[in-house]
């Protein structure tokens, strides 16, 4: 016998099936988003909360309705830095979306917090930060699966300009400019390219890896002056880069390393990392402080951005010695050098910026423990503490931003 089904019952069954169907869809979407934010349509969308079981809340969570925001420091120029909430950037097919785990503050970035006379902020801000360690969220390449921790090489060259075609990729004139979407590490997320990513060894601490780019630059500088076994090295300044130069000089066989600085905590660190002597030049002539430097140093490395540091470097350099200008004054500020000394002593003066092929070597040295980096990191800040940190450079030897801190 067939029993007739009333219209109210039929309607009730239809609605019930709809709710069950919607709930199943929701559970699937929730599982999809449980390990990491959903990269739907190339954007990072809000994670769906567990336990939602109504169709209305399901549709509210669809990508069409809500885009995730991230925190980021934006630089508008003229000392105008702002912590803002902006959309997470959209990854194209040739890009990698990273969750920023750490980003070192470069010594040159402290000037971002200084107001410029007569300058006005720009209409659009850009995200600073090029010393990035991140975790892959979205990638089009199988070699960088989600969850991979990477160190990011900020050098991304065009391969077409004269610098690139003569092997100096780090001097590329067409490198992509940073924007509010591309490349900056002072944010929760960052977009980079696969060729910039170096996978971290599993046992390497994220915080230690944050020094990879800094060390790569120092290695490149040492290659320029080619420290030889048995040579005497004098390092002007005792900041983060100088602490690395001390250790590199030792690895390359320097017989004597002196650091010149007037900040006691920094000179004490340099001594603990391998320097033989530390001198405050305001109190003592470095060449008179040790008989080993009575005729000057074979290599002098300048880490101070003051004109007189370059003058001192040439004066303190031995005959046939080399001067590395690593930390330099701003553009337009000359340094007085006596040409007769260059001629008389045959001193070579070279500059060094960025790095060539030393990024991988830097990562390997940090992972091996041959270069100690953890003592150099003397301050860790969250994103909302970053602007204040940029205003107090002397409070730290090396500061690293950890967005999740």
Short mmCIF file of N, CA, C and O in Angstrom, two decimals, residues 272-334:
data_model
loop_
_atom_site.label_atom_id
_atom_site.label_comp_id
_atom_site.label_asym_id
_atom_site.label_seq_id
_atom_site.Cartn_x
_atom_site.Cartn_y
_atom_site.Cartn_z
N UNK A 272 84.86 37.99 22.68
CA UNK A 272 84.34 36.65 22.96
C UNK A 272 84.19 35.83 21.69
O UNK A 272 84.18 34.59 21.75
N UNK A 273 84.07 36.50 20.55
CA UNK A 273 83.88 35.80 19.27
C UNK A 273 85.18 35.61 18.49
O UNK A 273 85.15 35.10 17.37
N UNK A 274 86.31 36.03 19.07
CA UNK A 274 87.58 35.72 18.42
C UNK A 274 88.52 36.86 18.18
O UNK A 274 89.65 36.65 17.72
N UNK A 275 88.14 38.10 18.47
CA UNK A 275 89.07 39.22 18.29
C UNK A 275 90.19 39.12 19.33
O UNK A 275 89.97 38.69 20.47
N UNK A 276 91.39 39.51 18.95
CA UNK A 276 92.54 39.47 19.86
C UNK A 276 92.62 40.70 20.74
O UNK A 276 93.13 40.64 21.86
N UNK A 277 92.12 41.82 20.24
CA UNK A 277 92.23 43.08 20.98
C UNK A 277 91.12 44.01 20.55
O UNK A 277 90.69 44.00 19.38
N UNK A 278 90.65 44.83 21.49
CA UNK A 278 89.66 45.85 21.19
C UNK A 278 90.16 47.18 21.76
O UNK A 278 90.67 47.23 22.88
N UNK A 279 90.02 48.24 20.95
CA UNK A 279 90.58 49.54 21.31
C UNK A 279 89.55 50.63 21.06
O UNK A 279 88.81 50.59 20.06
N UNK A 280 89.51 51.59 21.97
CA UNK A 280 88.73 52.81 21.75
C UNK A 280 89.69 53.84 21.18
O UNK A 280 90.60 54.31 21.87
N UNK A 281 89.52 54.19 19.91
CA UNK A 281 90.47 55.08 19.23
C UNK A 281 90.50 56.47 19.85
O UNK A 281 91.48 57.20 19.68
N UNK A 282 89.45 56.85 20.58
CA UNK A 282 89.45 58.16 21.24
C UNK A 282 90.41 58.18 22.43
O UNK A 282 90.82 59.24 22.89
N UNK A 283 90.76 57.01 22.92
CA UNK A 283 91.64 56.91 24.07
C UNK A 283 93.04 56.39 23.73
O UNK A 283 93.99 56.64 24.47
N UNK A 284 93.14 55.65 22.63
CA UNK A 284 94.42 55.04 22.30
C UNK A 284 94.57 54.87 20.80
O UNK A 284 93.61 54.50 20.11
N UNK A 285 95.77 55.14 20.28
CA UNK A 285 96.08 54.93 18.87
C UNK A 285 96.12 53.42 18.61
O UNK A 285 96.93 52.71 19.21
N UNK A 286 95.25 52.91 17.73
CA UNK A 286 95.24 51.46 17.49
C UNK A 286 96.60 50.90 17.07
O UNK A 286 96.95 49.78 17.47
N UNK A 287 97.37 51.65 16.29
CA UNK A 287 98.66 51.14 15.83
C UNK A 287 99.68 51.09 16.95
O UNK A 287 100.64 50.30 16.89
N UNK A 288 99.47 51.91 17.98
CA UNK A 288 100.38 51.90 19.12
C UNK A 288 99.96 50.90 20.18
O UNK A 288 100.71 50.62 21.12
N UNK A 289 98.75 50.36 20.05
CA UNK A 289 98.21 49.45 21.06
C UNK A 289 98.84 48.07 21.00
O UNK A 289 98.84 47.34 21.99
N UNK A 290 99.37 47.70 19.85
CA UNK A 290 99.99 46.38 19.71
C UNK A 290 101.19 46.47 18.78
O UNK A 290 101.10 47.08 17.70
N UNK A 291 102.29 45.86 19.16
CA UNK A 291 103.46 45.86 18.26
C UNK A 291 103.20 45.14 16.94
O UNK A 291 103.89 45.37 15.95
N UNK A 292 102.19 44.29 16.92
CA UNK A 292 101.87 43.58 15.69
C UNK A 292 101.32 44.51 14.61
O UNK A 292 101.31 44.16 13.42
N UNK A 293 100.84 45.69 15.04
CA UNK A 293 100.30 46.64 14.07
C UNK A 293 101.18 47.88 13.95
O UNK A 293 100.72 48.92 13.46
N UNK A 294 102.42 47.78 14.37
CA UNK A 294 103.30 48.95 14.32
C UNK A 294 103.48 49.47 12.90
O UNK A 294 103.71 50.67 12.68
N UNK A 295 103.37 48.59 11.92
CA UNK A 295 103.49 49.00 10.51
C UNK A 295 102.14 49.02 9.80
O UNK A 295 102.09 49.14 8.57
N UNK A 296 101.06 48.91 10.58
CA UNK A 296 99.73 48.94 10.00
C UNK A 296 99.13 47.55 9.83
O UNK A 296 99.79 46.52 10.05
N UNK A 297 97.89 47.51 9.45
CA UNK A 297 97.17 46.24 9.23
C UNK A 297 97.15 45.90 7.75
O UNK A 297 97.10 46.79 6.89
N UNK A 298 97.21 44.62 7.46
CA UNK A 298 97.17 44.18 6.06
C UNK A 298 95.79 44.44 5.44
O UNK A 298 95.68 44.76 4.26
N UNK A 299 94.75 44.29 6.26
CA UNK A 299 93.37 44.53 5.80
C UNK A 299 92.66 45.38 6.85
O UNK A 299 92.71 45.07 8.04
N UNK A 300 92.02 46.45 6.40
CA UNK A 300 91.20 47.28 7.28
C UNK A 300 89.77 47.27 6.74
O UNK A 300 89.55 47.57 5.55
N UNK A 301 88.82 46.92 7.60
CA UNK A 301 87.42 46.84 7.20
C UNK A 301 86.64 47.95 7.89
O UNK A 301 86.62 48.03 9.13
N UNK A 302 86.00 48.80 7.10
CA UNK A 302 85.26 49.95 7.63
C UNK A 302 83.79 49.59 7.78
O UNK A 302 83.11 49.27 6.79
N UNK A 303 83.29 49.63 9.02
CA UNK A 303 81.88 49.38 9.29
C UNK A 303 81.16 50.61 9.81
O UNK A 303 79.99 50.52 10.19
N UNK A 304 81.84 51.72 9.86
CA UNK A 304 81.26 52.96 10.38
C UNK A 304 80.86 53.86 9.22
O UNK A 304 81.66 54.08 8.30
N UNK A 305 79.66 54.41 9.28
CA UNK A 305 79.20 55.28 8.21
C UNK A 305 79.61 56.72 8.41
O UNK A 305 78.79 57.63 8.25
N UNK A 306 80.88 56.94 8.75
CA UNK A 306 81.39 58.30 8.96
C UNK A 306 82.60 58.54 8.07
O UNK A 306 83.44 57.65 7.89
N UNK A 307 82.72 59.72 7.50
CA UNK A 307 83.84 60.00 6.59
C UNK A 307 85.20 59.78 7.24
O UNK A 307 86.13 59.26 6.60
N UNK A 308 85.34 60.17 8.52
CA UNK A 308 86.65 60.04 9.17
C UNK A 308 87.08 58.59 9.32
O UNK A 308 88.27 58.30 9.44
N UNK A 309 86.12 57.65 9.30
CA UNK A 309 86.48 56.23 9.40
C UNK A 309 87.24 55.78 8.16
O UNK A 309 88.17 54.97 8.25
N UNK A 310 86.87 56.30 7.00
CA UNK A 310 87.59 55.96 5.76
C UNK A 310 88.99 56.56 5.79
O UNK A 310 89.97 55.92 5.38
N UNK A 311 89.09 57.79 6.29
CA UNK A 311 90.40 58.44 6.42
C UNK A 311 91.31 57.63 7.34
O UNK A 311 92.48 57.35 7.01
N UNK A 312 90.77 57.22 8.48
CA UNK A 312 91.54 56.41 9.43
C UNK A 312 91.97 55.09 8.81
O UNK A 312 93.10 54.62 9.04
N UNK A 313 91.10 54.48 8.04
CA UNK A 313 91.40 53.18 7.45
C UNK A 313 92.63 53.24 6.56
O UNK A 313 93.50 52.37 6.60
N UNK A 314 92.70 54.28 5.74
CA UNK A 314 93.87 54.43 4.86
C UNK A 314 95.12 54.69 5.69
O UNK A 314 96.20 54.14 5.42
N UNK A 315 94.98 55.50 6.72
CA UNK A 315 96.14 55.81 7.58
C UNK A 315 96.64 54.57 8.33
O UNK A 315 97.84 54.43 8.57
N UNK A 316 95.72 53.71 8.74
CA UNK A 316 96.08 52.54 9.54
C UNK A 316 96.44 51.33 8.70
O UNK A 316 96.79 50.28 9.23
N UNK A 317 96.37 51.46 7.40
CA UNK A 317 96.65 50.34 6.50
C UNK A 317 98.15 50.21 6.24
O UNK A 317 98.85 51.21 6.07
N UNK A 318 98.64 48.98 6.19
CA UNK A 318 100.06 48.72 5.91
C UNK A 318 100.34 48.90 4.42
O UNK A 318 99.43 48.98 3.60
N UNK A 319 101.59 48.94 4.08
CA UNK A 319 101.98 48.99 2.66
C UNK A 319 101.45 47.75 1.95
O UNK A 319 101.49 46.64 2.48
N UNK A 320 100.93 47.98 0.75
CA UNK A 320 100.31 46.92 -0.07
C UNK A 320 99.06 46.34 0.59
O UNK A 320 98.63 45.24 0.24
N UNK A 321 98.51 47.09 1.53
CA UNK A 321 97.31 46.63 2.21
C UNK A 321 96.04 46.94 1.45
O UNK A 321 96.06 47.57 0.39
N UNK A 322 94.91 46.46 2.00
CA UNK A 322 93.61 46.66 1.35
C UNK A 322 92.61 47.23 2.35
O UNK A 322 92.57 46.82 3.52
N UNK A 323 91.81 48.16 1.87
CA UNK A 323 90.75 48.77 2.68
C UNK A 323 89.41 48.38 2.08
O UNK A 323 89.17 48.56 0.87
N UNK A 324 88.52 47.83 2.91
CA UNK A 324 87.17 47.49 2.47
C UNK A 324 86.19 48.52 3.03
O UNK A 324 86.04 48.65 4.24
N UNK A 325 85.54 49.25 2.14
CA UNK A 325 84.50 50.20 2.54
C UNK A 325 83.17 49.45 2.53
O UNK A 325 82.53 49.30 1.48
N UNK A 326 82.77 48.99 3.70
CA UNK A 326 81.55 48.20 3.83
C UNK A 326 80.43 49.05 4.41
O UNK A 326 79.32 49.08 3.90
N UNK A 327 80.71 49.75 5.49
CA UNK A 327 79.79 50.74 6.02
C UNK A 327 80.26 52.11 5.58
O UNK A 327 81.42 52.47 5.83
N UNK A 328 79.43 52.87 4.90
CA UNK A 328 79.88 54.13 4.29
C UNK A 328 78.93 55.27 4.64
O UNK A 328 77.78 55.04 5.02
N UNK A 329 79.40 56.52 4.51
CA UNK A 329 78.51 57.68 4.73
C UNK A 329 77.42 57.73 3.66
O UNK A 329 77.54 57.09 2.60
N UNK A 330 76.36 58.49 3.90
CA UNK A 330 75.31 58.65 2.89
C UNK A 330 75.84 59.26 1.60
O UNK A 330 76.91 59.87 1.58
N UNK A 331 75.08 59.09 0.54
CA UNK A 331 75.46 59.64 -0.76
C UNK A 331 75.65 61.15 -0.67
O UNK A 331 74.90 61.84 0.02
N UNK A 332 76.67 61.63 -1.35
CA UNK A 332 76.94 63.06 -1.38
C UNK A 332 77.90 63.55 -0.31
O UNK A 332 78.29 64.72 -0.32
N UNK A 333 78.30 62.66 0.60
CA UNK A 333 79.24 63.05 1.66
C UNK A 333 80.61 62.48 1.34
O UNK A 333 80.81 61.26 1.37
N UNK A 334 81.59 63.33 1.04
CA UNK A 334 82.93 62.83 0.69
C UNK A 334 83.74 62.49 1.93
O UNK A 334 83.44 62.93 3.04
#
